[in-house]
Each structure stands twice: as structure tokens, then as C-alpha cells.
Tab-separated table of N, CA and C in Angstrom:
chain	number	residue	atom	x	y	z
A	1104	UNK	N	-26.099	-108.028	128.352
A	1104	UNK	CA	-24.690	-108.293	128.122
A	1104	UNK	C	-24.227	-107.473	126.917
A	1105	UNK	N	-23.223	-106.800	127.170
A	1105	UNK	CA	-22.812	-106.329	125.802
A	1105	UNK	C	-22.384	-106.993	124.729
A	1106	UNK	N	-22.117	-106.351	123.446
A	1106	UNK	CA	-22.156	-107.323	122.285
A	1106	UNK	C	-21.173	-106.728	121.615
A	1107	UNK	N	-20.107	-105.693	121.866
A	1107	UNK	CA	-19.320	-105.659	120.992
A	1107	UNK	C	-17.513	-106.477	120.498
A	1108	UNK	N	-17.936	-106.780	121.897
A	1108	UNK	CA	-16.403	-107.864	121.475
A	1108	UNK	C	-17.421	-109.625	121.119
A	1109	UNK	N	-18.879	-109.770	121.342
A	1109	UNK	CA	-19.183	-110.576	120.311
A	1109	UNK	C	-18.906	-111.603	118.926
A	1110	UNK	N	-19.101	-112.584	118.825
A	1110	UNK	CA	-19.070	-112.706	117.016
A	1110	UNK	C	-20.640	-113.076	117.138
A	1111	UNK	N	-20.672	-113.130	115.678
A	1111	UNK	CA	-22.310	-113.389	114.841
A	1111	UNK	C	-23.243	-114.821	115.853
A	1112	UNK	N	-23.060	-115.382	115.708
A	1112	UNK	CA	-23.435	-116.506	116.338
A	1112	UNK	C	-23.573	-116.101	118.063
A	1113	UNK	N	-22.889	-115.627	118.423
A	1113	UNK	CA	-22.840	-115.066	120.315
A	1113	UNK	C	-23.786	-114.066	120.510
A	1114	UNK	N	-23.618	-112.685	119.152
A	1114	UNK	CA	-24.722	-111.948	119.331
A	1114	UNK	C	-26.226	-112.185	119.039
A	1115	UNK	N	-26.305	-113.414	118.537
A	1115	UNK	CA	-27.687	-113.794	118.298
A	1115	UNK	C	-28.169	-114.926	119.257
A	1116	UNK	N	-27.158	-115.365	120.147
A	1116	UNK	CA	-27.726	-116.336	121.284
A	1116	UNK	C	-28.003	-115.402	122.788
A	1117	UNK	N	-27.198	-114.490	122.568
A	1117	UNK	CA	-27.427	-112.660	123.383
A	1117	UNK	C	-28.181	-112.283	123.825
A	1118	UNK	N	-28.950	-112.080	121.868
A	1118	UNK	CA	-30.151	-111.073	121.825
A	1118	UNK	C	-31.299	-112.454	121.956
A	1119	UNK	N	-31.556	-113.116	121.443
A	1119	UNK	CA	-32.411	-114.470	121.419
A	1119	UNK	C	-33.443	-113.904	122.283
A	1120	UNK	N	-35.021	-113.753	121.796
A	1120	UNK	CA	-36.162	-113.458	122.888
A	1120	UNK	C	-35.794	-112.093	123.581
A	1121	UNK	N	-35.530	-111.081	123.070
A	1121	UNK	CA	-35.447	-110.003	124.054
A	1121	UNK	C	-35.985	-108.851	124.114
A	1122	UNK	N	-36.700	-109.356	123.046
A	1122	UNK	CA	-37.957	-108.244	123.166
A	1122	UNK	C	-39.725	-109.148	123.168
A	1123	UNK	N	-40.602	-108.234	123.404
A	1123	UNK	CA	-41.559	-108.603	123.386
A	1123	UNK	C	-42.732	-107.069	123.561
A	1124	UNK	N	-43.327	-107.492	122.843
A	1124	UNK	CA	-44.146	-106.011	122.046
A	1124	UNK	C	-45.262	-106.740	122.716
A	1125	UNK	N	-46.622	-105.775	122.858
A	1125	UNK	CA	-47.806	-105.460	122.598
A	1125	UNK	C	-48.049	-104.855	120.952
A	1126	UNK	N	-49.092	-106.335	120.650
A	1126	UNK	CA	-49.505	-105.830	118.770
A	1126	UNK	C	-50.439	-105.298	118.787
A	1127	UNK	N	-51.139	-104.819	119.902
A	1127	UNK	CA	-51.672	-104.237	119.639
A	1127	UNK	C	-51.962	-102.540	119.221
A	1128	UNK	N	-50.463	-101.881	119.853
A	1128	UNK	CA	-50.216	-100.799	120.013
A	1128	UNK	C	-49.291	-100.541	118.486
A	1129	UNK	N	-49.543	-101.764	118.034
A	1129	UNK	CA	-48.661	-101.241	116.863
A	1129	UNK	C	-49.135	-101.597	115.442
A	1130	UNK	N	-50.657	-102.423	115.393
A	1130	UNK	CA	-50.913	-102.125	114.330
A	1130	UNK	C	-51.826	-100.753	113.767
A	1131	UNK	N	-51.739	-101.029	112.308
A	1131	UNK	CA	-51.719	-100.161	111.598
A	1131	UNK	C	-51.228	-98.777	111.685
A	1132	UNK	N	-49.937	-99.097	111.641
A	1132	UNK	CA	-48.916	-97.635	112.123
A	1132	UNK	C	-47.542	-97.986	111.611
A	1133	UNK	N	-46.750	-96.661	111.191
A	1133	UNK	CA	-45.991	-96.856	110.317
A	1133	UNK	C	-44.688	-96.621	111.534
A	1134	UNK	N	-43.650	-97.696	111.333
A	1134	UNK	CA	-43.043	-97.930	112.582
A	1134	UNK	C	-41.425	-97.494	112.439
A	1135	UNK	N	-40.588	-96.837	112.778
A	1135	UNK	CA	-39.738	-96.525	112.764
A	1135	UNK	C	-38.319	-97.117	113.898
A	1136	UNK	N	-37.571	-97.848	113.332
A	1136	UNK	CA	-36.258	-98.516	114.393
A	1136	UNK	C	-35.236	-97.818	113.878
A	1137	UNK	N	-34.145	-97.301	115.187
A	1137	UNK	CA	-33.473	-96.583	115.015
A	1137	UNK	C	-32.456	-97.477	115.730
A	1138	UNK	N	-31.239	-97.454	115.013
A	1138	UNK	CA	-30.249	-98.539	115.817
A	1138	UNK	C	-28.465	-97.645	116.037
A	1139	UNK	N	-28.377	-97.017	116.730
A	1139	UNK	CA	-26.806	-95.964	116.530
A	1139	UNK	C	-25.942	-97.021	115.840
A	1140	UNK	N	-25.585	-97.785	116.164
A	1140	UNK	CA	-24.422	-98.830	115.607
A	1140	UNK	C	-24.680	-99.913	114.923
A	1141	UNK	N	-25.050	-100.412	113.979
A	1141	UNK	CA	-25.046	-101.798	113.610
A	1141	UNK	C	-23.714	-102.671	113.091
A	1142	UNK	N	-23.685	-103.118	113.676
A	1142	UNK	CA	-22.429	-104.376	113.306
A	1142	UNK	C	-22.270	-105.571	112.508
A	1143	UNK	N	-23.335	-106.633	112.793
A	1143	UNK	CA	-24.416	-107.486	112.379
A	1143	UNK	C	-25.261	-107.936	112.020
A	1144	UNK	N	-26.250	-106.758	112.570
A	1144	UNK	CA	-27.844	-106.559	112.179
A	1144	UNK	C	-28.430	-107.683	113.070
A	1145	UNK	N	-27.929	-107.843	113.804
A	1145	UNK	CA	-28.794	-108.919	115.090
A	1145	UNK	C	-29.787	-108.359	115.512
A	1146	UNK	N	-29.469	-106.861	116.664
A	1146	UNK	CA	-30.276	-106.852	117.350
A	1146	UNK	C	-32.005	-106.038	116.403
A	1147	UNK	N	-31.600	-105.381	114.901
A	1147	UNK	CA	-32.653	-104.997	114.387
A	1147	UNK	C	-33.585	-106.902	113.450
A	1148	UNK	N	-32.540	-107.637	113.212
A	1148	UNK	CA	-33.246	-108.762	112.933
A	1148	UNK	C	-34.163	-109.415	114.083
A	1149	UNK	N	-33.811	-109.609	115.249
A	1149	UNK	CA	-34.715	-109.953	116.288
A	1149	UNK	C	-35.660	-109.116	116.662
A	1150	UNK	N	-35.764	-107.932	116.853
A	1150	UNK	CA	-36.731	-106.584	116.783
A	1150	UNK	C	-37.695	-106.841	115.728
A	1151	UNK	N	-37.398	-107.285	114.356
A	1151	UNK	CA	-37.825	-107.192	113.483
A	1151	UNK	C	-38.666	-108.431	113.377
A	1152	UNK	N	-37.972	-109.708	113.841
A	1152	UNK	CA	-39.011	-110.771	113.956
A	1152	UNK	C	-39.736	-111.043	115.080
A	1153	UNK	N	-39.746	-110.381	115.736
A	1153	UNK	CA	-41.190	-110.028	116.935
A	1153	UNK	C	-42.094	-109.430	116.319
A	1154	UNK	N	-42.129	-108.433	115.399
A	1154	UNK	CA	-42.975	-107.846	115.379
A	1154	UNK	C	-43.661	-108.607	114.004
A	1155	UNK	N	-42.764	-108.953	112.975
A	1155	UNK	CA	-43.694	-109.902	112.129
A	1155	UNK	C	-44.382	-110.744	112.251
A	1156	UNK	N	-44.033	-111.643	113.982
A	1156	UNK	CA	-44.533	-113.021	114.445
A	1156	UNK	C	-45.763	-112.437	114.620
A	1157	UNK	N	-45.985	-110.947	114.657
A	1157	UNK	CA	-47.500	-110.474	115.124
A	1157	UNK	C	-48.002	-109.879	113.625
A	1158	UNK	N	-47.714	-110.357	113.272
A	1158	UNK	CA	-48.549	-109.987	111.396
A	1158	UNK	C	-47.910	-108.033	111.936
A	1159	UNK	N	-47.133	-107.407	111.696
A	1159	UNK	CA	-46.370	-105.921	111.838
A	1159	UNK	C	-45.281	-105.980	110.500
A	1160	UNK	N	-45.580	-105.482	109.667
A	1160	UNK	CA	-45.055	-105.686	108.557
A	1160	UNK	C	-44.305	-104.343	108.054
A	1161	UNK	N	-44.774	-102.844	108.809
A	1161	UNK	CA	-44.777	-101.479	107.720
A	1161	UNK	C	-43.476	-101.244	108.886
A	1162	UNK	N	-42.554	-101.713	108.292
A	1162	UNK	CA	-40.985	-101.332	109.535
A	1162	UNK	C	-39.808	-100.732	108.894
A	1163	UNK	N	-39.214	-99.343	109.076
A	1163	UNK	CA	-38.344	-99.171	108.260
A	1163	UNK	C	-37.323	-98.807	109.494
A	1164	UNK	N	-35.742	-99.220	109.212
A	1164	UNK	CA	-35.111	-99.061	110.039
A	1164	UNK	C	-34.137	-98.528	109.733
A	1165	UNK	N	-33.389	-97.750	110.303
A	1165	UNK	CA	-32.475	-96.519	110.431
A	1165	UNK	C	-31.289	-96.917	111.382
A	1166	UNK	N	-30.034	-96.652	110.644
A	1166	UNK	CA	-28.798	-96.886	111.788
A	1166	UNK	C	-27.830	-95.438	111.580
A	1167	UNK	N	-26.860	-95.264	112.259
A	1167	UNK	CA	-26.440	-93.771	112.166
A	1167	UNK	C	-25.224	-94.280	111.321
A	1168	UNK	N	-24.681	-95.542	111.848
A	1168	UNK	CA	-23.465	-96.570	111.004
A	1168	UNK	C	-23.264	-97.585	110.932
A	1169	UNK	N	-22.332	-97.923	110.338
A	1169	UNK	CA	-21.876	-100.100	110.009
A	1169	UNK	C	-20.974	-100.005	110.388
A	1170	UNK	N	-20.168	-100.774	111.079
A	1170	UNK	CA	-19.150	-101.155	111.391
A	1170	UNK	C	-18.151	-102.521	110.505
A	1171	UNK	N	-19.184	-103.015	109.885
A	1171	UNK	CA	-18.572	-104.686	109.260
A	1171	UNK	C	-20.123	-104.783	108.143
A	1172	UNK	N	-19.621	-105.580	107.430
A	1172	UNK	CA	-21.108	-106.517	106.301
A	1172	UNK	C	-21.514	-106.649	107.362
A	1173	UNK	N	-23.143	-106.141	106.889
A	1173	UNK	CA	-24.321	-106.127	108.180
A	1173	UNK	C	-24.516	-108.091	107.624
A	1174	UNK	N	-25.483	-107.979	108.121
A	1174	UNK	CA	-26.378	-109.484	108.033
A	1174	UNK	C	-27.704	-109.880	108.021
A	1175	UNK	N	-28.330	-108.623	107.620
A	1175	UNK	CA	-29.645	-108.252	107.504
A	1175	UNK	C	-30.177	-109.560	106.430
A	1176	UNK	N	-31.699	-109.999	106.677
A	1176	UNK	CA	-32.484	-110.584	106.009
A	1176	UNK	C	-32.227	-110.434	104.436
A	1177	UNK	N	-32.490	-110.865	103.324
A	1177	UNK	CA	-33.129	-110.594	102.109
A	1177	UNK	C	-34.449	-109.986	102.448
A	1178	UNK	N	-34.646	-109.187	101.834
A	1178	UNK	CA	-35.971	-108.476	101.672
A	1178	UNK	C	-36.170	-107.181	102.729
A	1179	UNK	N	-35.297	-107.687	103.799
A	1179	UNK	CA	-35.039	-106.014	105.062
A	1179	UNK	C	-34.769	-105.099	104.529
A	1180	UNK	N	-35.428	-103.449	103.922
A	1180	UNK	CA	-34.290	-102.927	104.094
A	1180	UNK	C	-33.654	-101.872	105.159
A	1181	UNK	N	-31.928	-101.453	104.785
A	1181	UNK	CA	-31.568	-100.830	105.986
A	1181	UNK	C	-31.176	-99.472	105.607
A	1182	UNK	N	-31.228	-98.732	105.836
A	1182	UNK	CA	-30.604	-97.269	105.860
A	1182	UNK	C	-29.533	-96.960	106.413
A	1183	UNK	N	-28.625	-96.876	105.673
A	1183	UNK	CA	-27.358	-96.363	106.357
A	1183	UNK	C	-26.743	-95.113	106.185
């Protein structure tokens, strides 16, 4: 479903569970997320807590722009 006519709360019941990794292919490796648009920071916060639920900790993430105050974690950081 798309997410840009969204609010905060819609895009995170959206994205909810929508990814799911193999940890194994991703530890010990330095991991790179690339997001063109961030708005919210939903869909890199859910990305981001899949891969911690698997002990994946070395994640740096990259967006090309913001659109609004992201909503990223304390301790995330983001590149803009």
C-alpha cells in the first residue's frame, strides 16, 4: 500500500512485519540502507528492527531526502 498520503501512526500499521531477513547472510558485515524519500522514518525504523531482533547492529542508513521531522529512534543515525 502506498504511504504517502499516510500519517505516522497509518505508516507504521502499513509497514508493521514487512520485512524478514535471513541473519545469517548478514552477520558480520557492514550493512548499508538506502531509502530515496524519507518522510517519517518508518519504513528504515522497521528495517532496522528486524535486523537488531537478530543481534545486526553495524547499519548505516542513507536517504537522498526529508520531506517533514523524520522520527527516527534516539541513537539511529540518518544521513541526509
Amino acid at each position: 500500500k502506498s504511504m504517502y498520503k499516510l500519517n505516522l501512526k497509518q505508516r507504521q500499521q502499513n509497514i508493521k512485519n514487512a520485512f524478514e531477513i535471513n541473519p545469517d547472510k548478514y552477520h558480520n558485515k557492514n550493512l548499508l540502507l538506502i531509502d530515496d524519500i524519507t518522510t517519517t522514518g518508518t519504513t528504515l525504523e522497521e528495517i532496522i528492527n528486524e535486523f537488531q531482533k537478530n543481534n545486526i547492529f553495524n547499519i548505516t542508513c542513507f536517504t537522498f531526502t526529508n520531506t517533514e521531522k523524520n522520527y527516527i529512534k534516539k541513537g539511529h543515525k540518518l544521513i541526509i
